[in-house]
Short mmCIF file of N, CA and C in Angstrom, two decimals:
data_model
loop_
_atom_site.label_atom_id
_atom_site.label_comp_id
_atom_site.label_asym_id
_atom_site.label_seq_id
_atom_site.Cartn_x
_atom_site.Cartn_y
_atom_site.Cartn_z
N MET A 37 158.64 85.15 78.09
CA MET A 37 158.72 83.74 78.40
C MET A 37 157.42 83.05 78.02
N PHE A 38 156.30 83.74 78.24
CA PHE A 38 155.01 83.15 77.90
C PHE A 38 154.90 82.88 76.40
N ILE A 39 155.42 83.80 75.58
CA ILE A 39 155.33 83.65 74.13
C ILE A 39 156.15 82.44 73.68
N VAL A 40 157.33 82.25 74.25
CA VAL A 40 158.17 81.11 73.88
C VAL A 40 157.45 79.81 74.24
N HIS A 41 156.86 79.75 75.43
CA HIS A 41 156.13 78.56 75.85
C HIS A 41 154.93 78.31 74.94
N PHE A 42 154.21 79.36 74.58
CA PHE A 42 153.04 79.22 73.73
C PHE A 42 153.43 78.71 72.34
N VAL A 43 154.48 79.28 71.75
CA VAL A 43 154.92 78.87 70.42
C VAL A 43 155.41 77.43 70.45
N THR A 44 156.18 77.07 71.46
CA THR A 44 156.70 75.71 71.57
C THR A 44 155.57 74.70 71.71
N SER A 45 154.61 74.98 72.57
CA SER A 45 153.51 74.03 72.76
C SER A 45 152.65 73.93 71.51
N THR A 46 152.47 75.01 70.78
CA THR A 46 151.69 74.98 69.55
C THR A 46 152.38 74.15 68.48
N VAL A 47 153.68 74.36 68.31
CA VAL A 47 154.43 73.61 67.30
C VAL A 47 154.45 72.13 67.65
N LEU A 48 154.71 71.79 68.90
CA LEU A 48 154.74 70.39 69.30
C LEU A 48 153.36 69.75 69.16
N GLY A 49 152.32 70.50 69.43
CA GLY A 49 150.97 69.97 69.24
C GLY A 49 150.66 69.68 67.79
N LEU A 50 151.11 70.55 66.89
CA LEU A 50 150.89 70.33 65.46
C LEU A 50 151.69 69.13 64.96
N VAL A 51 152.90 68.96 65.45
CA VAL A 51 153.72 67.82 65.05
C VAL A 51 153.08 66.53 65.53
N ALA A 52 152.58 66.51 66.75
CA ALA A 52 151.97 65.30 67.29
C ALA A 52 150.71 64.92 66.52
N THR A 53 149.88 65.89 66.16
CA THR A 53 148.66 65.57 65.43
C THR A 53 148.94 65.16 64.00
N SER A 54 149.95 65.76 63.36
CA SER A 54 150.26 65.38 61.99
C SER A 54 150.88 64.00 61.93
N SER A 55 151.69 63.62 62.93
CA SER A 55 152.27 62.27 62.93
C SER A 55 151.22 61.23 63.28
N ALA A 56 150.19 61.60 64.04
CA ALA A 56 149.13 60.65 64.35
C ALA A 56 148.31 60.34 63.11
N HIS A 57 148.18 61.30 62.21
CA HIS A 57 147.43 61.06 60.98
C HIS A 57 148.26 60.34 59.93
N ALA A 58 149.57 60.26 60.11
CA ALA A 58 150.43 59.62 59.12
C ALA A 58 150.20 58.12 59.06
N VAL A 59 149.92 57.47 60.19
CA VAL A 59 149.66 56.03 60.22
C VAL A 59 148.17 55.86 60.43
N GLN A 60 147.48 55.46 59.39
CA GLN A 60 146.04 55.26 59.48
C GLN A 60 145.75 53.78 59.34
N ALA A 61 144.79 53.29 60.08
CA ALA A 61 144.44 51.88 60.05
C ALA A 61 143.39 51.62 58.99
N ASN A 62 143.54 50.51 58.28
CA ASN A 62 142.53 50.08 57.33
C ASN A 62 141.64 49.06 58.03
N VAL A 63 140.36 49.28 58.00
CA VAL A 63 139.43 48.38 58.67
C VAL A 63 138.77 47.52 57.60
N THR A 64 138.86 46.20 57.78
CA THR A 64 138.24 45.28 56.83
C THR A 64 137.28 44.37 57.56
N GLN A 65 136.30 43.89 56.85
CA GLN A 65 135.30 42.98 57.40
C GLN A 65 135.79 41.56 57.17
N ALA A 66 136.25 40.86 58.23
CA ALA A 66 136.78 39.50 58.10
C ALA A 66 135.63 38.50 57.99
N ALA A 67 134.67 38.60 58.82
CA ALA A 67 133.51 37.72 58.82
C ALA A 67 132.34 38.54 59.36
N PRO A 68 131.11 38.08 59.15
CA PRO A 68 129.99 38.85 59.68
C PRO A 68 130.13 39.05 61.19
N GLY A 69 130.14 40.30 61.60
CA GLY A 69 130.23 40.60 63.01
C GLY A 69 131.66 40.78 63.52
N ARG A 70 132.67 40.46 62.72
CA ARG A 70 134.07 40.61 63.15
C ARG A 70 134.74 41.71 62.33
N VAL A 71 135.41 42.57 63.00
CA VAL A 71 136.12 43.65 62.34
C VAL A 71 137.61 43.48 62.64
N VAL A 72 138.42 43.52 61.59
CA VAL A 72 139.86 43.39 61.75
C VAL A 72 140.51 44.68 61.26
N ALA A 73 141.37 45.23 62.08
CA ALA A 73 142.08 46.46 61.70
C ALA A 73 143.53 46.12 61.41
N THR A 74 144.00 46.58 60.27
CA THR A 74 145.40 46.36 59.91
C THR A 74 146.04 47.70 59.61
N THR A 75 147.31 47.79 59.84
CA THR A 75 148.03 49.00 59.48
C THR A 75 149.05 48.66 58.42
N GLU A 76 149.16 49.54 57.45
CA GLU A 76 150.14 49.36 56.39
C GLU A 76 151.29 50.33 56.65
N PRO A 77 152.49 49.80 56.85
CA PRO A 77 153.61 50.73 57.08
C PRO A 77 153.92 51.52 55.82
N THR A 78 154.13 52.78 55.99
CA THR A 78 154.48 53.63 54.86
C THR A 78 155.98 53.80 54.86
N ALA A 79 156.63 53.23 53.86
CA ALA A 79 158.08 53.32 53.76
C ALA A 79 158.45 54.64 53.11
N ALA A 80 159.32 55.36 53.75
CA ALA A 80 159.79 56.63 53.19
C ALA A 80 160.82 56.34 52.11
N ILE A 81 160.54 56.79 50.90
CA ILE A 81 161.45 56.58 49.79
C ILE A 81 162.39 57.78 49.73
N PRO A 82 163.68 57.53 49.90
CA PRO A 82 164.60 58.67 49.86
C PRO A 82 164.66 59.26 48.45
N ALA A 83 164.73 60.56 48.41
CA ALA A 83 164.81 61.25 47.12
C ALA A 83 166.17 60.99 46.49
N ALA A 84 166.16 60.69 45.22
CA ALA A 84 167.41 60.42 44.52
C ALA A 84 168.15 61.74 44.30
N ARG A 85 169.37 61.78 44.79
CA ARG A 85 170.17 62.99 44.61
C ARG A 85 170.85 62.93 43.26
N PRO A 86 170.87 64.04 42.55
CA PRO A 86 171.56 64.04 41.25
C PRO A 86 173.06 63.85 41.45
N ARG A 87 173.69 63.19 40.49
CA ARG A 87 175.13 62.94 40.58
C ARG A 87 175.88 64.25 40.45
N ARG A 88 176.86 64.42 41.32
CA ARG A 88 177.67 65.63 41.33
C ARG A 88 179.08 65.27 40.89
N TYR A 89 179.68 66.16 40.13
CA TYR A 89 181.04 65.98 39.64
C TYR A 89 181.92 67.03 40.31
N CYS A 90 182.99 66.58 40.96
CA CYS A 90 183.90 67.47 41.67
C CYS A 90 185.17 67.63 40.84
N ILE A 91 185.52 68.86 40.55
CA ILE A 91 186.67 69.17 39.71
C ILE A 91 187.61 70.08 40.49
N SER A 92 188.90 69.78 40.43
CA SER A 92 189.92 70.65 41.04
C SER A 92 190.36 71.67 40.00
N ASP A 93 190.39 72.93 40.39
CA ASP A 93 190.81 74.01 39.50
C ASP A 93 192.32 74.19 39.67
N ARG A 94 193.07 73.80 38.65
CA ARG A 94 194.54 73.86 38.75
C ARG A 94 195.14 74.90 37.81
N ARG A 95 194.33 75.84 37.34
CA ARG A 95 194.87 76.87 36.45
C ARG A 95 195.82 77.78 37.21
N GLU A 96 196.80 78.28 36.51
CA GLU A 96 197.76 79.19 37.14
C GLU A 96 197.06 80.52 37.42
N GLY A 97 197.21 81.00 38.62
CA GLY A 97 196.60 82.26 39.01
C GLY A 97 195.16 82.12 39.51
N ALA A 98 194.63 80.90 39.50
CA ALA A 98 193.27 80.69 39.98
C ALA A 98 193.28 80.70 41.51
N PRO A 99 192.19 81.15 42.14
CA PRO A 99 192.14 81.11 43.60
C PRO A 99 192.26 79.67 44.10
N ARG A 100 192.88 79.49 45.24
CA ARG A 100 193.11 78.16 45.80
C ARG A 100 191.80 77.61 46.35
N ARG A 101 191.25 76.63 45.67
CA ARG A 101 190.07 75.90 46.13
C ARG A 101 190.37 74.42 45.98
N PRO A 102 190.06 73.62 46.99
CA PRO A 102 190.36 72.20 46.88
C PRO A 102 189.61 71.54 45.73
N LYS A 103 188.31 71.78 45.64
CA LYS A 103 187.51 71.25 44.53
C LYS A 103 186.17 71.96 44.49
N ILE A 104 185.56 71.92 43.33
CA ILE A 104 184.25 72.53 43.13
C ILE A 104 183.31 71.41 42.68
N CYS A 105 182.21 71.22 43.39
CA CYS A 105 181.26 70.15 43.08
C CYS A 105 179.95 70.73 42.57
N ARG A 106 179.53 70.25 41.39
CA ARG A 106 178.27 70.68 40.78
C ARG A 106 177.70 69.51 39.99
N THR A 107 176.41 69.61 39.64
CA THR A 107 175.81 68.60 38.78
C THR A 107 176.28 68.83 37.35
N ARG A 108 176.06 67.83 36.49
CA ARG A 108 176.52 67.97 35.10
C ARG A 108 175.80 69.12 34.40
N ASP A 109 174.51 69.27 34.68
CA ASP A 109 173.76 70.38 34.07
C ASP A 109 174.32 71.74 34.50
N GLU A 110 174.70 71.86 35.77
CA GLU A 110 175.28 73.12 36.24
C GLU A 110 176.63 73.39 35.57
N TRP A 111 177.44 72.33 35.39
CA TRP A 111 178.72 72.51 34.69
C TRP A 111 178.48 72.91 33.24
N GLN A 112 177.54 72.24 32.57
CA GLN A 112 177.28 72.53 31.16
C GLN A 112 176.72 73.94 30.97
N ALA A 113 175.98 74.44 31.95
CA ALA A 113 175.47 75.81 31.87
C ALA A 113 176.62 76.82 31.90
N ARG A 114 177.75 76.41 32.47
CA ARG A 114 178.95 77.27 32.52
C ARG A 114 179.90 77.00 31.37
N GLY A 115 179.49 76.15 30.42
CA GLY A 115 180.31 75.87 29.25
C GLY A 115 181.40 74.84 29.47
N PHE A 116 181.20 73.93 30.42
CA PHE A 116 182.21 72.93 30.76
C PHE A 116 181.52 71.59 30.91
N ASP A 117 182.06 70.54 30.29
CA ASP A 117 181.49 69.20 30.43
C ASP A 117 182.43 68.36 31.29
N PRO A 118 182.00 67.97 32.49
CA PRO A 118 182.90 67.23 33.38
C PRO A 118 183.24 65.84 32.87
N LEU A 119 182.36 65.23 32.07
CA LEU A 119 182.66 63.90 31.55
C LEU A 119 183.82 63.92 30.58
N ILE A 120 183.96 64.99 29.82
CA ILE A 120 185.11 65.12 28.92
C ILE A 120 186.38 65.32 29.74
N ALA A 121 186.30 66.10 30.80
CA ALA A 121 187.47 66.39 31.63
C ALA A 121 187.99 65.14 32.34
N ILE A 122 187.09 64.26 32.76
CA ILE A 122 187.55 63.06 33.47
C ILE A 122 187.70 61.86 32.54
N GLY A 123 187.43 62.06 31.24
CA GLY A 123 187.68 61.02 30.25
C GLY A 123 186.62 59.95 30.15
N GLN A 124 185.39 60.22 30.53
CA GLN A 124 184.32 59.23 30.42
C GLN A 124 183.47 59.44 29.18
N LEU A 125 183.75 60.45 28.40
CA LEU A 125 182.95 60.72 27.21
C LEU A 125 183.82 60.88 26.00
#
């Protein structure tokens, strides 16, 4: 029980200190003798996910799968171009 408590408190302590460093204040000199602190919000930019193409395998004797989703590069590595199959190329 002690080990679980120790690990939990250590992890939570690291998370708290790392999030405290994430927002840092910029200090600027507004006038002689006056200090103004501003914070700049850091907007998290979501990572762009590659487009996936989902194809239904309808060959006779093929295992029953509703659809298989892969990126175009993954399909092309298997010798199949999904854009030709769906008529966009």
